[in-house]
PDB file of C-alpha atoms in Angstrom:
ATOM      1  CA  UNK Q 261       9.633   9.815 -16.359  1.00 65.00           C
ATOM      2  CA  UNK Q 262       8.206  11.366 -12.944  1.00 83.00           C
ATOM      3  CA  UNK Q 263      10.277  13.216 -10.703  1.00 88.00           C
ATOM      4  CA  UNK Q 264      10.164  15.884  -8.557  1.00 90.00           C
ATOM      5  CA  UNK Q 265      12.065  18.183  -5.708  1.00 92.00           C
ATOM      6  CA  UNK Q 266      11.231  18.063  -2.297  1.00 95.00           C
ATOM      7  CA  UNK Q 267      12.957  19.048   1.394  1.00 96.00           C
ATOM      8  CA  UNK Q 268      12.940  15.741   3.251  1.00 98.00           C
ATOM      9  CA  UNK Q 269      13.668  15.429   6.741  1.00 98.00           C
ATOM     10  CA  UNK Q 270      16.766  13.300   7.664  1.00 98.00           C
ATOM     11  CA  UNK Q 271      15.113  10.578   9.888  1.00 98.00           C
ATOM     12  CA  UNK Q 272      18.706   8.557  10.797  1.00 98.00           C
ATOM     13  CA  UNK Q 273      22.276   8.539  10.178  1.00 98.00           C
ATOM     14  CA  UNK Q 274      24.616   5.458  10.714  1.00 98.00           C
ATOM     15  CA  UNK Q 275      28.347   5.258   9.979  1.00 98.00           C
ATOM     16  CA  UNK Q 276      28.780   1.542   8.186  1.00 98.00           C
ATOM     17  CA  UNK Q 277      32.798   2.187   7.742  1.00 97.00           C
ATOM     18  CA  UNK Q 278      35.105   4.864   8.162  1.00 95.00           C
ATOM     19  CA  UNK Q 279      33.800   6.958   5.175  1.00 97.00           C
ATOM     20  CA  UNK Q 280      30.411   5.030   4.116  1.00 98.00           C
ATOM     21  CA  UNK Q 281      27.238   6.633   5.636  1.00 98.00           C
ATOM     22  CA  UNK Q 282      23.633   5.199   5.620  1.00 98.00           C
ATOM     23  CA  UNK Q 283      21.114   8.056   5.736  1.00 98.00           C
ATOM     24  CA  UNK Q 284      17.342   7.993   5.863  1.00 98.00           C
ATOM     25  CA  UNK Q 285      14.955  10.337   4.795  1.00 98.00           C
ATOM     26  CA  UNK Q 286      11.061  10.956   5.290  1.00 98.00           C
ATOM     27  CA  UNK Q 287      10.289  11.456   1.349  1.00 98.00           C
ATOM     28  CA  UNK Q 288       6.616   9.949   0.975  1.00 98.00           C
ATOM     29  CA  UNK Q 289       5.963  11.562  -2.254  1.00 97.00           C
ATOM     30  CA  UNK Q 290       9.229  10.330  -3.654  1.00 97.00           C
ATOM     31  CA  UNK Q 291       9.238   7.147  -2.245  1.00 98.00           C
ATOM     32  CA  UNK Q 292       5.961   6.321  -4.113  1.00 97.00           C
ATOM     33  CA  UNK Q 293       7.335   6.862  -7.686  1.00 97.00           C
ATOM     34  CA  UNK Q 294      10.830   5.402  -6.663  1.00 97.00           C
ATOM     35  CA  UNK Q 295      12.079   2.122  -7.793  1.00 97.00           C
ATOM     36  CA  UNK Q 296      15.424   0.220  -7.529  1.00 98.00           C
ATOM     37  CA  UNK Q 297      18.263   1.303  -9.374  1.00 97.00           C
ATOM     38  CA  UNK Q 298      16.925   4.828 -10.095  1.00 96.00           C
ATOM     39  CA  UNK Q 299      19.249   7.821  -8.493  1.00 96.00           C
ATOM     40  CA  UNK Q 300      18.581  11.366  -6.393  1.00 96.00           C
ATOM     41  CA  UNK Q 301      20.422  14.426  -7.027  1.00 94.00           C
ATOM     42  CA  UNK Q 302      21.018  16.411  -3.569  1.00 95.00           C
ATOM     43  CA  UNK Q 303      21.724  19.754  -2.922  1.00 93.00           C
ATOM     44  CA  UNK Q 304      24.369  21.013  -0.598  1.00 91.00           C
ATOM     45  CA  UNK Q 305      24.378  24.582   0.634  1.00 87.00           C
ATOM     46  CA  UNK Q 306      26.612  26.649  -1.085  1.00 85.00           C
ATOM     47  CA  UNK Q 307      27.072  24.130  -3.736  1.00 83.00           C
ATOM     48  CA  UNK Q 308      26.358  24.904  -7.405  1.00 81.00           C
ATOM     49  CA  UNK Q 309      25.947  21.370  -8.314  1.00 82.00           C
ATOM     50  CA  UNK Q 310      23.624  18.944  -6.698  1.00 87.00           C
ATOM     51  CA  UNK Q 311      25.187  15.206  -5.942  1.00 89.00           C
ATOM     52  CA  UNK Q 312      23.988  12.378  -7.262  1.00 92.00           C
ATOM     53  CA  UNK Q 313      23.613   9.435  -4.995  1.00 95.00           C
ATOM     54  CA  UNK Q 314      22.090   6.055  -5.713  1.00 96.00           C
ATOM     55  CA  UNK Q 315      18.751   4.894  -3.808  1.00 97.00           C
ATOM     56  CA  UNK Q 316      19.482   2.208  -1.466  1.00 98.00           C
ATOM     57  CA  UNK Q 317      16.230   1.481  -0.256  1.00 98.00           C
ATOM     58  CA  UNK Q 318      12.437   2.323  -0.651  1.00 98.00           C
ATOM     59  CA  UNK Q 319       9.933   1.888   1.579  1.00 98.00           C
ATOM     60  CA  UNK Q 320       6.654   2.859   0.194  1.00 97.00           C
ATOM     61  CA  UNK Q 321       4.834   2.169   3.377  1.00 98.00           C
ATOM     62  CA  UNK Q 322       6.583   4.015   5.680  1.00 98.00           C
ATOM     63  CA  UNK Q 323       7.452   6.651   2.857  1.00 98.00           C
ATOM     64  CA  UNK Q 324      11.070   6.709   3.218  1.00 98.00           C
ATOM     65  CA  UNK Q 325      14.253   6.831   0.977  1.00 98.00           C
ATOM     66  CA  UNK Q 326      17.641   5.169   1.801  1.00 98.00           C
ATOM     67  CA  UNK Q 327      20.950   6.375   0.756  1.00 98.00           C
ATOM     68  CA  UNK Q 328      24.127   4.665   1.427  1.00 98.00           C
ATOM     69  CA  UNK Q 329      26.877   7.010   0.184  1.00 96.00           C
ATOM     70  CA  UNK Q 330      30.935   7.141   0.364  1.00 96.00           C
ATOM     71  CA  UNK Q 331      32.680  10.340   1.100  1.00 95.00           C
ATOM     72  CA  UNK Q 332      34.880  10.915  -2.273  1.00 90.00           C
ATOM     73  CA  UNK Q 333      34.843  14.894  -2.225  1.00 88.00           C
ATOM     74  CA  UNK Q 334      34.144  17.625  -0.488  1.00 90.00           C
ATOM     75  CA  UNK Q 335      30.316  17.809  -1.164  1.00 89.00           C
ATOM     76  CA  UNK Q 336      29.999  13.853   0.195  1.00 93.00           C
ATOM     77  CA  UNK Q 337      32.166  15.104   3.383  1.00 94.00           C
ATOM     78  CA  UNK Q 338      29.802  18.024   3.874  1.00 95.00           C
ATOM     79  CA  UNK Q 339      26.896  15.357   3.436  1.00 96.00           C
ATOM     80  CA  UNK Q 340      28.299  12.971   5.983  1.00 97.00           C
ATOM     81  CA  UNK Q 341      28.217  16.057   8.395  1.00 96.00           C
ATOM     82  CA  UNK Q 342      24.094  16.031   8.345  1.00 97.00           C
ATOM     83  CA  UNK Q 343      22.164  14.966  11.532  1.00 97.00           C
ATOM     84  CA  UNK Q 344      18.962  13.737  12.504  1.00 98.00           C
ATOM     85  CA  UNK Q 345      16.114  16.402  12.103  1.00 97.00           C
ATOM     86  CA  UNK Q 346      18.207  18.173   9.455  1.00 97.00           C
ATOM     87  CA  UNK Q 347      16.633  19.069   5.877  1.00 97.00           C
ATOM     88  CA  UNK Q 348      18.078  18.041   2.932  1.00 97.00           C
ATOM     89  CA  UNK Q 349      16.715  18.978  -0.729  1.00 96.00           C
ATOM     90  CA  UNK Q 350      16.427  16.407  -3.012  1.00 96.00           C
ATOM     91  CA  UNK Q 351      15.240  15.863  -6.548  1.00 95.00           C
ATOM     92  CA  UNK Q 352      13.899  12.307  -7.516  1.00 96.00           C
ATOM     93  CA  UNK Q 353      13.550   9.858  -8.452  1.00 97.00           C
ATOM     94  CA  UNK Q 354      15.796  10.080 -11.529  1.00 94.00           C
ATOM     95  CA  UNK Q 355      16.954   7.700 -13.849  1.00 93.00           C
ATOM     96  CA  UNK Q 356      15.753   4.401 -15.249  1.00 95.00           C
ATOM     97  CA  UNK Q 357      15.574   1.584 -12.770  1.00 96.00           C
ATOM     98  CA  UNK Q 358      16.400  -2.146 -12.608  1.00 98.00           C
ATOM     99  CA  UNK Q 359      13.222  -4.227 -14.522  1.00 97.00           C
ATOM    100  CA  UNK Q 360      12.755  -6.435 -11.282  1.00 97.00           C
ATOM    101  CA  UNK Q 361      10.782  -9.773 -12.221  1.00 97.00           C
ATOM    102  CA  UNK Q 362       9.919 -11.457  -9.166  1.00 97.00           C
ATOM    103  CA  UNK Q 363       9.693 -14.872 -10.755  1.00 97.00           C
ATOM    104  CA  UNK Q 364      13.262 -15.080 -12.008  1.00 97.00           C
ATOM    105  CA  UNK Q 365      15.853 -16.284  -9.882  1.00 98.00           C
ATOM    106  CA  UNK Q 366      18.198 -13.158 -10.302  1.00 98.00           C
ATOM    107  CA  UNK Q 367      21.965 -13.049  -9.766  1.00 98.00           C
ATOM    108  CA  UNK Q 368      22.573  -9.559  -8.127  1.00 98.00           C
ATOM    109  CA  UNK Q 369      26.780  -8.670  -8.251  1.00 98.00           C
ATOM    110  CA  UNK Q 370      27.934  -5.872  -6.912  1.00 98.00           C
ATOM    111  CA  UNK Q 371      31.366  -4.037  -6.252  1.00 97.00           C
ATOM    112  CA  UNK Q 372      32.187  -1.676  -3.599  1.00 96.00           C
ATOM    113  CA  UNK Q 373      29.966   1.010  -3.505  1.00 95.00           C
ATOM    114  CA  UNK Q 374      28.213  -0.494  -6.378  1.00 96.00           C
ATOM    115  CA  UNK Q 375      26.400  -2.815  -4.019  1.00 98.00           C
ATOM    116  CA  UNK Q 376      23.832  -0.381  -2.592  1.00 97.00           C
ATOM    117  CA  UNK Q 377      21.559   0.188  -5.468  1.00 96.00           C
ATOM    118  CA  UNK Q 378      21.132  -3.550  -5.595  1.00 98.00           C
ATOM    119  CA  UNK Q 379      19.525  -3.651  -2.072  1.00 98.00           C
ATOM    120  CA  UNK Q 380      15.947  -2.457  -3.248  1.00 98.00           C
ATOM    121  CA  UNK Q 381      16.153  -5.255  -6.152  1.00 98.00           C
ATOM    122  CA  UNK Q 382      16.869  -8.022  -3.430  1.00 98.00           C
ATOM    123  CA  UNK Q 383      14.107  -6.378  -1.120  1.00 98.00           C
ATOM    124  CA  UNK Q 384      11.663  -7.262  -3.902  1.00 98.00           C
ATOM    125  CA  UNK Q 385      12.835 -10.292  -5.207  1.00 98.00           C
ATOM    126  CA  UNK Q 386      13.448 -11.972  -1.714  1.00 98.00           C
ATOM    127  CA  UNK Q 387      14.577 -15.800  -1.917  1.00 98.00           C
ATOM    128  CA  UNK Q 388      14.448 -15.383  -5.852  1.00 98.00           C
ATOM    129  CA  UNK Q 389      17.616 -12.955  -5.211  1.00 98.00           C
ATOM    130  CA  UNK Q 390      21.398 -14.411  -5.047  1.00 98.00           C
ATOM    131  CA  UNK Q 391      23.551 -11.848  -3.914  1.00 98.00           C
ATOM    132  CA  UNK Q 392      27.271 -11.574  -4.453  1.00 98.00           C
ATOM    133  CA  UNK Q 393      29.030  -8.586  -3.173  1.00 98.00           C
ATOM    134  CA  UNK Q 394      32.754  -7.930  -3.626  1.00 98.00           C
ATOM    135  CA  UNK Q 395      35.122  -5.448  -1.476  1.00 98.00           C
ATOM    136  CA  UNK Q 396      38.323  -4.674  -0.822  1.00 97.00           C
ATOM    137  CA  UNK Q 397      38.771  -6.156   2.680  1.00 98.00           C
ATOM    138  CA  UNK Q 398      36.682  -7.217   5.593  1.00 98.00           C
ATOM    139  CA  UNK Q 399      36.875  -3.820   6.983  1.00 98.00           C
ATOM    140  CA  UNK Q 400      34.975  -1.941   3.371  1.00 98.00           C
ATOM    141  CA  UNK Q 401      32.277  -4.882   3.701  1.00 98.00           C
ATOM    142  CA  UNK Q 402      28.579  -2.932   3.834  1.00 98.00           C
ATOM    143  CA  UNK Q 403      24.780  -4.397   3.823  1.00 98.00           C
ATOM    144  CA  UNK Q 404      25.638  -7.984   4.036  1.00 98.00           C
ATOM    145  CA  UNK Q 405      23.117  -8.235   6.769  1.00 98.00           C
ATOM    146  CA  UNK Q 406      20.799  -6.000   5.019  1.00 98.00           C
ATOM    147  CA  UNK Q 407      20.709  -8.652   1.947  1.00 98.00           C
ATOM    148  CA  UNK Q 408      20.618 -11.543   3.883  1.00 98.00           C
ATOM    149  CA  UNK Q 409      17.432 -10.134   5.600  1.00 98.00           C
ATOM    150  CA  UNK Q 410      15.530  -9.111   2.548  1.00 98.00           C
ATOM    151  CA  UNK Q 411      16.042 -13.068   2.124  1.00 98.00           C
ATOM    152  CA  UNK Q 412      19.048 -13.008  -0.571  1.00 98.00           C
ATOM    153  CA  UNK Q 413      21.375 -16.068  -0.574  1.00 98.00           C
ATOM    154  CA  UNK Q 414      24.096 -13.820   0.116  1.00 98.00           C
ATOM    155  CA  UNK Q 415      27.978 -14.117  -0.258  1.00 98.00           C
ATOM    156  CA  UNK Q 416      30.829 -11.847  -0.050  1.00 98.00           C
ATOM    157  CA  UNK Q 417      34.362 -12.118  -1.838  1.00 98.00           C
ATOM    158  CA  UNK Q 418      37.015  -9.647  -0.798  1.00 98.00           C
ATOM    159  CA  UNK Q 419      40.486  -9.325  -2.682  1.00 96.00           C
ATOM    160  CA  UNK Q 420      43.202  -9.506  -0.019  1.00 97.00           C
ATOM    161  CA  UNK Q 421      40.754 -12.510   1.410  1.00 97.00           C
ATOM    162  CA  UNK Q 422      40.661 -10.892   4.644  1.00 98.00           C
ATOM    163  CA  UNK Q 423      36.936 -12.385   4.743  1.00 98.00           C
ATOM    164  CA  UNK Q 424      34.646 -14.297   2.737  1.00 97.00           C
ATOM    165  CA  UNK Q 425      36.078 -15.823  -0.655  1.00 97.00           C
ATOM    166  CA  UNK Q 426      39.945 -14.656  -1.635  1.00 98.00           C
ATOM    167  CA  UNK Q 427      39.425 -13.680  -5.057  1.00 95.00           C
ATOM    168  CA  UNK Q 428      36.731 -12.140  -7.748  1.00 94.00           C
ATOM    169  CA  UNK Q 429      32.989 -12.005  -7.268  1.00 95.00           C
ATOM    170  CA  UNK Q 430      32.969 -13.829 -10.208  1.00 93.00           C
ATOM    171  CA  UNK Q 431      34.539 -16.913  -8.824  1.00 94.00           C
ATOM    172  CA  UNK Q 432      31.197 -17.333  -6.899  1.00 96.00           C
ATOM    173  CA  UNK Q 433      28.810 -16.251  -9.688  1.00 96.00           C
ATOM    174  CA  UNK Q 434      30.271 -19.387 -11.835  1.00 94.00           C
ATOM    175  CA  UNK Q 435      28.887 -21.593  -9.063  1.00 91.00           C
ATOM    176  CA  UNK Q 436      25.406 -20.415  -9.455  1.00 95.00           C
ATOM    177  CA  UNK Q 437      22.445 -21.011 -11.264  1.00 97.00           C
ATOM    178  CA  UNK Q 438      20.339 -18.068 -12.016  1.00 98.00           C
ATOM    179  CA  UNK Q 439      17.747 -16.470 -14.850  1.00 98.00           C
ATOM    180  CA  UNK Q 440      19.122 -13.104 -15.079  1.00 98.00           C
ATOM    181  CA  UNK Q 441      22.010 -11.161 -13.682  1.00 98.00           C
ATOM    182  CA  UNK Q 442      21.541  -7.286 -12.507  1.00 98.00           C
ATOM    183  CA  UNK Q 443      25.086  -5.883 -11.705  1.00 98.00           C
ATOM    184  CA  UNK Q 444      26.558  -2.303 -10.357  1.00 97.00           C
ATOM    185  CA  UNK Q 445      30.446  -1.601  -9.665  1.00 95.00           C
ATOM    186  CA  UNK Q 446      33.781  -1.065 -11.474  1.00 93.00           C
ATOM    187  CA  UNK Q 447      33.528  -1.368 -15.011  1.00 92.00           C
ATOM    188  CA  UNK Q 448      36.229  -4.732 -15.301  1.00 94.00           C
ATOM    189  CA  UNK Q 449      33.780  -6.168 -12.986  1.00 96.00           C
ATOM    190  CA  UNK Q 450      30.617  -5.390 -15.199  1.00 96.00           C
ATOM    191  CA  UNK Q 451      32.618  -6.475 -18.423  1.00 96.00           C
ATOM    192  CA  UNK Q 452      33.233 -10.049 -16.909  1.00 97.00           C
ATOM    193  CA  UNK Q 453      29.692  -9.966 -15.552  1.00 97.00           C
ATOM    194  CA  UNK Q 454      28.317  -9.226 -18.906  1.00 97.00           C
ATOM    195  CA  UNK Q 455      30.361 -12.415 -20.514  1.00 97.00           C
ATOM    196  CA  UNK Q 456      29.023 -14.825 -17.392  1.00 97.00           C
ATOM    197  CA  UNK Q 457      25.593 -13.806 -18.649  1.00 98.00           C
ATOM    198  CA  UNK Q 458      26.467 -13.811 -22.319  1.00 97.00           C
ATOM    199  CA  UNK Q 459      27.736 -17.822 -21.421  1.00 97.00           C
ATOM    200  CA  UNK Q 460      24.917 -18.709 -19.703  1.00 97.00           C
ATOM    201  CA  UNK Q 461      22.524 -17.169 -22.258  1.00 98.00           C
ATOM    202  CA  UNK Q 462      20.329 -15.192 -19.759  1.00 98.00           C
ATOM    203  CA  UNK Q 463      19.711 -11.221 -20.018  1.00 98.00           C
ATOM    204  CA  UNK Q 464      22.183  -8.871 -17.966  1.00 98.00           C
ATOM    205  CA  UNK Q 465      21.298  -5.464 -16.809  1.00 98.00           C
ATOM    206  CA  UNK Q 466      24.184  -3.122 -15.300  1.00 98.00           C
ATOM    207  CA  UNK Q 467      24.012   0.008 -13.747  1.00 96.00           C
ATOM    208  CA  UNK Q 468      26.811   2.622 -14.540  1.00 93.00           C
ATOM    209  CA  UNK Q 469      28.382   5.412 -12.987  1.00 80.00           C
ATOM    210  CA  UNK Q 470      29.255   8.510 -14.582  1.00 66.00           C
ATOM    211  CA  UNK Q 471      30.099  12.303 -13.473  1.00 64.00           C
ATOM    212  CA  UNK Q 472      26.734  13.701 -13.510  1.00 67.00           C
ATOM    213  CA  UNK Q 473      25.595  17.490 -13.266  1.00 63.00           C
ATOM    214  CA  UNK Q 474      22.231  18.229 -14.159  1.00 70.00           C
ATOM    215  CA  UNK Q 475      20.673  14.784 -13.616  1.00 69.00           C
ATOM    216  CA  UNK Q 476      18.425  15.042 -16.117  1.00 68.00           C
ATOM    217  CA  UNK Q 477      19.581  14.775 -19.727  1.00 69.00           C
ATOM    218  CA  UNK Q 478      20.159  18.713 -20.204  1.00 70.00           C
ATOM    219  CA  UNK Q 479      23.995  19.061 -19.235  1.00 73.00           C
ATOM    220  CA  UNK Q 480      25.052  16.366 -21.582  1.00 69.00           C
ATOM    221  CA  UNK Q 481      27.647  15.741 -19.035  1.00 74.00           C
ATOM    222  CA  UNK Q 482      27.291  12.108 -18.371  1.00 85.00           C
ATOM    223  CA  UNK Q 483      27.642  11.016 -22.142  1.00 88.00           C
ATOM    224  CA  UNK Q 484      28.299   6.762 -22.644  1.00 90.00           C
ATOM    225  CA  UNK Q 485      29.196   5.416 -25.722  1.00 92.00           C
ATOM    226  CA  UNK Q 486      25.729   2.770 -27.109  1.00 94.00           C
ATOM    227  CA  UNK Q 487      25.403   0.372 -29.378  1.00 95.00           C
ATOM    228  CA  UNK Q 488      22.242   0.233 -31.622  1.00 92.00           C
ATOM    229  CA  UNK Q 489      20.571  -3.450 -32.703  1.00 90.00           C
ATOM    230  CA  UNK Q 490      22.477  -2.999 -36.038  1.00 92.00           C
ATOM    231  CA  UNK Q 491      25.886  -2.748 -33.784  1.00 90.00           C
ATOM    232  CA  UNK Q 492      26.498   0.909 -34.719  1.00 95.00           C
ATOM    233  CA  UNK Q 493      27.640   3.220 -31.899  1.00 95.00           C
ATOM    234  CA  UNK Q 494      25.526   6.604 -30.701  1.00 93.00           C
ATOM    235  CA  UNK Q 495      26.160   7.959 -27.218  1.00 92.00           C
ATOM    236  CA  UNK Q 496      23.479   8.112 -24.470  1.00 90.00           C
ATOM    237  CA  UNK Q 497      23.329   9.788 -21.076  1.00 89.00           C
ATOM    238  CA  UNK Q 498      23.508   7.941 -17.767  1.00 91.00           C
ATOM    239  CA  UNK Q 499      21.464  10.228 -16.089  1.00 86.00           C
ATOM    240  CA  UNK Q 500      18.602   9.767 -18.846  1.00 87.00           C
ATOM    241  CA  UNK Q 501      19.387   6.758 -20.376  1.00 90.00           C
ATOM    242  CA  UNK Q 502      20.195   4.875 -17.422  1.00 91.00           C
ATOM    243  CA  UNK Q 503      22.054   4.750 -14.970  1.00 95.00           C
ATOM    244  CA  UNK Q 504      20.731   0.338 -15.945  1.00 97.00           C
ATOM    245  CA  UNK Q 505      21.216  -0.559 -19.385  1.00 96.00           C
ATOM    246  CA  UNK Q 506      20.829  -3.873 -21.095  1.00 97.00           C
ATOM    247  CA  UNK Q 507      24.590  -5.332 -21.250  1.00 97.00           C
ATOM    248  CA  UNK Q 508      24.996  -5.750 -24.398  1.00 95.00           C
ATOM    249  CA  UNK Q 509      23.826  -1.787 -25.427  1.00 95.00           C
ATOM    250  CA  UNK Q 510      27.022  -0.789 -23.385  1.00 95.00           C
ATOM    251  CA  UNK Q 511      30.230  -0.346 -25.867  1.00 92.00           C
ATOM    252  CA  UNK Q 512      32.576  -1.585 -23.131  1.00 83.00           C
TER     253      UNK Q 512
END
């Protein structure tokens, strides 16, 4: 796995919702190595541990990386205060990403802040992407237009029915035809998506989120229960062995 640590200039900052921010950074060497589904560890001044943030977009020609993150604690709250021209130290690209096959009609299922890691997949798949995105309510909806701009046929579900389909993303998924599934979001959603993929007999890849420290498999803080081919259980690590796994390998 190739990764590096670079001091990167912040090019643009957008506030997508009340607590979700969109950063684009100049990182030509890191962008050249990055693949959809990987993540970065971002260093913040005064903090010992870096913050893991999924890579939302990769522009290899422009040499940029895009990060869409939610403020969830002190570290991400401080990160949200950064302004264009500020420099941010980034360790990336980390982990294993999604195995994108542009010839396959791929269903992308995202829930909440699990949506951003799938945009890079949609950008590679274009019209072969079906995106089904779930949120709490209309005010929480992000990146819908970005998926459409990438060429993906895009559907939105909200828990309260204030926008799009009223109900679960899996309700919308059942209506679609697809050859592969890639998903990121809450565990109950991932379990339901896995079951649907099994029912259809298609491969399914899920991106897991766990609390991380080192990001390279040294601290063992993001252990996850996995299954071997013979069904026996062992522990791997989201940062090194994932964050993307074949869904049947995860011990849900």
